[in-house]
GROMACS .gro file of C-alpha atoms in nm:
model
  233
    1UNK     CA    1   8.554 -15.101  10.175
    2UNK     CA    2   8.275 -15.306  10.027
    3UNK     CA    3   8.050 -15.511  10.277
    4UNK     CA    4   7.904 -15.858  10.235
    5UNK     CA    5   7.612 -16.052  10.358
    6UNK     CA    6   7.626 -16.407  10.434
    7UNK     CA    7   7.409 -16.516  10.156
    8UNK     CA    8   7.667 -16.298   9.907
    9UNK     CA    9   7.976 -16.547   9.996
   10UNK     CA   10   7.759 -16.872  10.016
   11UNK     CA   11   7.581 -16.788   9.686
   12UNK     CA   12   7.958 -16.814   9.502
   13UNK     CA   13   8.014 -17.145   9.656
   14UNK     CA   14   7.671 -17.268   9.599
   15UNK     CA   15   7.669 -17.361   9.993
   16UNK     CA   16   7.388 -17.215  10.246
   17UNK     CA   17   7.447 -16.933  10.465
   18UNK     CA   18   7.431 -17.180  10.773
   19UNK     CA   19   7.749 -17.348  10.637
   20UNK     CA   20   7.914 -17.013  10.618
   21UNK     CA   21   7.814 -16.931  11.009
   22UNK     CA   22   7.891 -17.249  11.083
   23UNK     CA   23   8.284 -17.203  10.901
   24UNK     CA   24   8.314 -16.856  11.096
   25UNK     CA   25   8.178 -17.052  11.398
   26UNK     CA   26   8.466 -17.281  11.390
   27UNK     CA   27   8.716 -17.012  11.325
   28UNK     CA   28   8.784 -17.130  10.933
   29UNK     CA   29   8.716 -16.797  10.849
   30UNK     CA   30   8.743 -16.462  11.037
   31UNK     CA   31   8.452 -16.323  11.310
   32UNK     CA   32   8.227 -16.100  11.096
   33UNK     CA   33   8.131 -15.757  11.249
   34UNK     CA   34   7.779 -15.719  11.365
   35UNK     CA   35   7.528 -15.413  11.309
   36UNK     CA   36   7.332 -15.289  11.580
   37UNK     CA   37   7.061 -15.517  11.486
   38UNK     CA   38   7.315 -15.825  11.505
   39UNK     CA   39   7.330 -15.878  11.113
   40UNK     CA   40   7.658 -16.029  11.038
   41UNK     CA   41   7.875 -15.795  10.801
   42UNK     CA   42   8.138 -15.990  10.589
   43UNK     CA   43   8.425 -15.799  10.384
   44UNK     CA   44   8.658 -15.917  10.120
   45UNK     CA   45   8.875 -16.056  10.364
   46UNK     CA   46   8.603 -16.295  10.480
   47UNK     CA   47   8.569 -16.402  10.098
   48UNK     CA   48   8.920 -16.441  10.068
   49UNK     CA   49   8.964 -16.650  10.385
   50UNK     CA   50   8.626 -16.896  10.260
   51UNK     CA   51   8.824 -16.947   9.889
   52UNK     CA   52   9.086 -17.052  10.047
   53UNK     CA   53   8.926 -17.267  10.343
   54UNK     CA   54   8.744 -17.460   9.995
   55UNK     CA   55   9.058 -17.495   9.797
   56UNK     CA   56   9.242 -17.623  10.119
   57UNK     CA   57   8.967 -17.885  10.186
   58UNK     CA   58   9.003 -18.001   9.823
   59UNK     CA   59   9.388 -18.035   9.850
   60UNK     CA   60   9.436 -18.149  10.240
   61UNK     CA   61   9.069 -18.282  10.343
   62UNK     CA   62   8.835 -18.080  10.593
   63UNK     CA   63   8.992 -18.147  10.896
   64UNK     CA   64   9.357 -18.041  10.786
   65UNK     CA   65   9.221 -17.733  10.577
   66UNK     CA   66   9.036 -17.632  10.940
   67UNK     CA   67   9.364 -17.678  11.153
   68UNK     CA   68   9.545 -17.455  10.855
   69UNK     CA   69   9.276 -17.189  10.883
   70UNK     CA   70   9.226 -17.167  11.241
   71UNK     CA   71   9.646 -17.133  11.252
   72UNK     CA   72   9.636 -16.882  11.002
   73UNK     CA   73   9.322 -16.676  11.162
   74UNK     CA   74   9.524 -16.712  11.507
   75UNK     CA   75   9.843 -16.508  11.387
   76UNK     CA   76  10.052 -16.843  11.345
   77UNK     CA   77  10.160 -16.865  11.026
   78UNK     CA   78  10.429 -17.100  11.094
   79UNK     CA   79  10.225 -17.375  11.229
   80UNK     CA   80   9.997 -17.324  10.913
   81UNK     CA   81  10.300 -17.347  10.710
   82UNK     CA   82  10.411 -17.658  10.909
   83UNK     CA   83  10.074 -17.845  10.875
   84UNK     CA   84  10.067 -17.738  10.477
   85UNK     CA   85  10.424 -17.900  10.467
   86UNK     CA   86  10.294 -18.207  10.626
   87UNK     CA   87  10.086 -18.226  10.355
   88UNK     CA   88  10.322 -18.181  10.079
   89UNK     CA   89  10.546 -18.464  10.261
   90UNK     CA   90  10.253 -18.662  10.211
   91UNK     CA   91  10.214 -18.646   9.892
   92UNK     CA   92  10.579 -18.707   9.818
   93UNK     CA   93  10.541 -19.029  10.028
   94UNK     CA   94  10.242 -19.137   9.868
   95UNK     CA   95  10.428 -19.073   9.499
   96UNK     CA   96  10.738 -19.261   9.632
   97UNK     CA   97  10.538 -19.567   9.762
   98UNK     CA   98  10.356 -19.591   9.426
   99UNK     CA   99  10.654 -19.556   9.220
  100UNK     CA  100  10.799 -19.815   9.421
  101UNK     CA  101  10.545 -20.098   9.378
  102UNK     CA  102  10.500 -20.021   9.015
  103UNK     CA  103  10.834 -20.091   9.004
  104UNK     CA  104  10.778 -20.444   9.207
  105UNK     CA  105  10.504 -20.548   8.947
  106UNK     CA  106  10.788 -20.569   8.666
  107UNK     CA  107  11.010 -20.774   8.866
  108UNK     CA  108  10.722 -21.007   9.018
  109UNK     CA  109  10.735 -21.381   8.904
  110UNK     CA  110  10.516 -21.690   8.970
  111UNK     CA  111  10.682 -21.762   9.316
  112UNK     CA  112  10.704 -21.518   9.574
  113UNK     CA  113  11.030 -21.290   9.607
  114UNK     CA  114  11.297 -21.406   9.842
  115UNK     CA  115  11.314 -21.177  10.148
  116UNK     CA  116  11.532 -20.895  10.178
  117UNK     CA  117  11.684 -20.784  10.481
  118UNK     CA  118  11.854 -20.408  10.475
  119UNK     CA  119  11.746 -20.304  10.809
  120UNK     CA  120  11.607 -20.438  11.135
  121UNK     CA  121  11.260 -20.508  11.206
  122UNK     CA  122  11.003 -20.285  11.329
  123UNK     CA  123  10.769 -20.325  11.586
  124UNK     CA  124  10.399 -20.284  11.581
  125UNK     CA  125  10.466 -19.902  11.713
  126UNK     CA  126  10.757 -19.856  11.481
  127UNK     CA  127  10.574 -19.929  11.212
  128UNK     CA  128  10.294 -19.719  11.299
  129UNK     CA  129  10.500 -19.426  11.324
  130UNK     CA  130  10.630 -19.456  11.022
  131UNK     CA  131  10.286 -19.444  10.844
  132UNK     CA  132  10.155 -19.195  11.103
  133UNK     CA  133   9.863 -19.446  11.214
  134UNK     CA  134   9.781 -19.599  11.556
  135UNK     CA  135   9.941 -19.933  11.647
  136UNK     CA  136   9.564 -20.070  11.632
  137UNK     CA  137   9.507 -19.991  11.278
  138UNK     CA  138   9.819 -20.235  11.195
  139UNK     CA  139   9.646 -20.497  11.388
  140UNK     CA  140   9.348 -20.469  11.197
  141UNK     CA  141   9.564 -20.503  10.879
  142UNK     CA  142   9.717 -20.809  11.028
  143UNK     CA  143   9.345 -20.949  11.149
  144UNK     CA  144   9.216 -20.837  10.733
  145UNK     CA  145   9.528 -21.074  10.583
  146UNK     CA  146   9.685 -20.770  10.457
  147UNK     CA  147   9.981 -20.809  10.682
  148UNK     CA  148  10.147 -21.143  10.809
  149UNK     CA  149  10.431 -21.062  11.007
  150UNK     CA  150  10.672 -21.296  11.171
  151UNK     CA  151  10.665 -21.336  11.575
  152UNK     CA  152  10.966 -21.351  11.750
  153UNK     CA  153  11.045 -21.653  11.911
  154UNK     CA  154  11.008 -21.645  12.347
  155UNK     CA  155  10.832 -21.310  12.329
  156UNK     CA  156  10.580 -21.329  12.042
  157UNK     CA  157  10.628 -20.982  11.916
  158UNK     CA  158  10.572 -20.894  11.571
  159UNK     CA  159  10.843 -20.875  11.353
  160UNK     CA  160  10.798 -20.620  11.064
  161UNK     CA  161  11.086 -20.722  10.813
  162UNK     CA  162  11.124 -20.531  10.443
  163UNK     CA  163  10.830 -20.685  10.283
  164UNK     CA  164  10.590 -20.633  10.518
  165UNK     CA  165  10.679 -20.257  10.538
  166UNK     CA  166  10.653 -20.259  10.158
  167UNK     CA  167  10.273 -20.401  10.239
  168UNK     CA  168  10.190 -20.176  10.508
  169UNK     CA  169  10.303 -19.892  10.264
  170UNK     CA  170  10.081 -20.000   9.969
  171UNK     CA  171   9.802 -20.075  10.206
  172UNK     CA  172   9.828 -19.707  10.350
  173UNK     CA  173   9.814 -19.615  10.006
  174UNK     CA  174   9.505 -19.779   9.960
  175UNK     CA  175   9.356 -19.713  10.209
  176UNK     CA  176   9.363 -19.342  10.186
  177UNK     CA  177   9.225 -19.419   9.870
  178UNK     CA  178   8.869 -19.533  10.008
  179UNK     CA  179   8.948 -19.888   9.921
  180UNK     CA  180   8.778 -20.122  10.141
  181UNK     CA  181   9.020 -20.386  10.364
  182UNK     CA  182   8.892 -20.690  10.166
  183UNK     CA  183   9.009 -20.564   9.862
  184UNK     CA  184   9.325 -20.452   9.968
  185UNK     CA  185   9.395 -20.775  10.092
  186UNK     CA  186   9.331 -20.909   9.790
  187UNK     CA  187   9.587 -20.657   9.603
  188UNK     CA  188   9.851 -20.699   9.849
  189UNK     CA  189   9.870 -21.104   9.816
  190UNK     CA  190   9.896 -21.026   9.463
  191UNK     CA  191  10.191 -20.851   9.511
  192UNK     CA  192  10.344 -21.122   9.779
  193UNK     CA  193  10.251 -21.416   9.578
  194UNK     CA  194  10.236 -21.277   9.202
  195UNK     CA  195   9.902 -21.396   9.165
  196UNK     CA  196   9.775 -21.164   8.877
  197UNK     CA  197   9.824 -20.792   8.887
  198UNK     CA  198   9.584 -20.684   8.662
  199UNK     CA  199   9.384 -20.544   8.966
  200UNK     CA  200   9.684 -20.407   9.125
  201UNK     CA  201   9.794 -20.224   8.789
  202UNK     CA  202   9.429 -20.071   8.764
  203UNK     CA  203   9.411 -19.962   9.112
  204UNK     CA  204   9.747 -19.792   9.099
  205UNK     CA  205   9.665 -19.596   8.799
  206UNK     CA  206   9.369 -19.483   8.980
  207UNK     CA  207   9.597 -19.370   9.242
  208UNK     CA  208   9.851 -19.195   8.996
  209UNK     CA  209   9.524 -19.001   8.899
  210UNK     CA  210   9.430 -18.892   9.231
  211UNK     CA  211   9.787 -18.792   9.327
  212UNK     CA  212   9.803 -18.578   8.999
  213UNK     CA  213   9.468 -18.404   9.082
  214UNK     CA  214   9.567 -18.333   9.463
  215UNK     CA  215   9.894 -18.169   9.332
  216UNK     CA  216   9.717 -17.982   9.138
  217UNK     CA  217   9.426 -17.881   9.426
  218UNK     CA  218   9.733 -17.775   9.636
  219UNK     CA  219   9.875 -17.530   9.373
  220UNK     CA  220   9.543 -17.380   9.364
  221UNK     CA  221   9.544 -17.375   9.754
  222UNK     CA  222   9.860 -17.247   9.754
  223UNK     CA  223   9.728 -16.925   9.546
  224UNK     CA  224   9.422 -16.852   9.719
  225UNK     CA  225   9.591 -16.882  10.053
  226UNK     CA  226   9.834 -16.631   9.929
  227UNK     CA  227   9.544 -16.383   9.827
  228UNK     CA  228   9.385 -16.445  10.187
  229UNK     CA  229   9.695 -16.301  10.343
  230UNK     CA  230   9.736 -15.996  10.134
  231UNK     CA  231   9.388 -15.930  10.202
  232UNK     CA  232   9.418 -15.985  10.563
  233UNK     CA  233   9.734 -15.751  10.545
   0.00000   0.00000   0.00000
């Protein structure tokens, strides 16, 4: 079996040797064998692991990629697959949200659309679980003017109806695209009040491209994870 040095792995990806050592320390690539003098000795298995990890970062983000590799290196393949599936589910959810908002643009008029009630209102906790965010995040969005839920008479509890959920879905989509809260508030108000949609259309067009890029990155990552598992045996 051919052996590799940390610099060999680092050079392929334009990394520092310290980054490679850090990835080993964090369990993103398997632990290296040491020589009698303490030098690390890597193999093609480690190279395949590093390729897979970096591809996962591009597809799922650093934190999720780390959890996936930790699971794979611990022999927990079902856990790794579950994490990968969650990433695909989020991508699908984003696509569905994008399609729904695009559809809404075509039906906007100069006046706010009448509220449609197809289900019972959601509480802060229920909406947070639906979006996989914290209740504090929902309250921050409300404070920024992104969400304007009604209050239940008597208790004062927030009630998020269908259109509030739509606004929250859009906010969640744009927030993951690194849009600041102030701009998200402007975009959501455009949907709500049908005030110009040019900014919204541009934002959604950019997000559509990003979702396509993320989907392609997931395909690339899947192939490299498969090759790593073959090298791992």
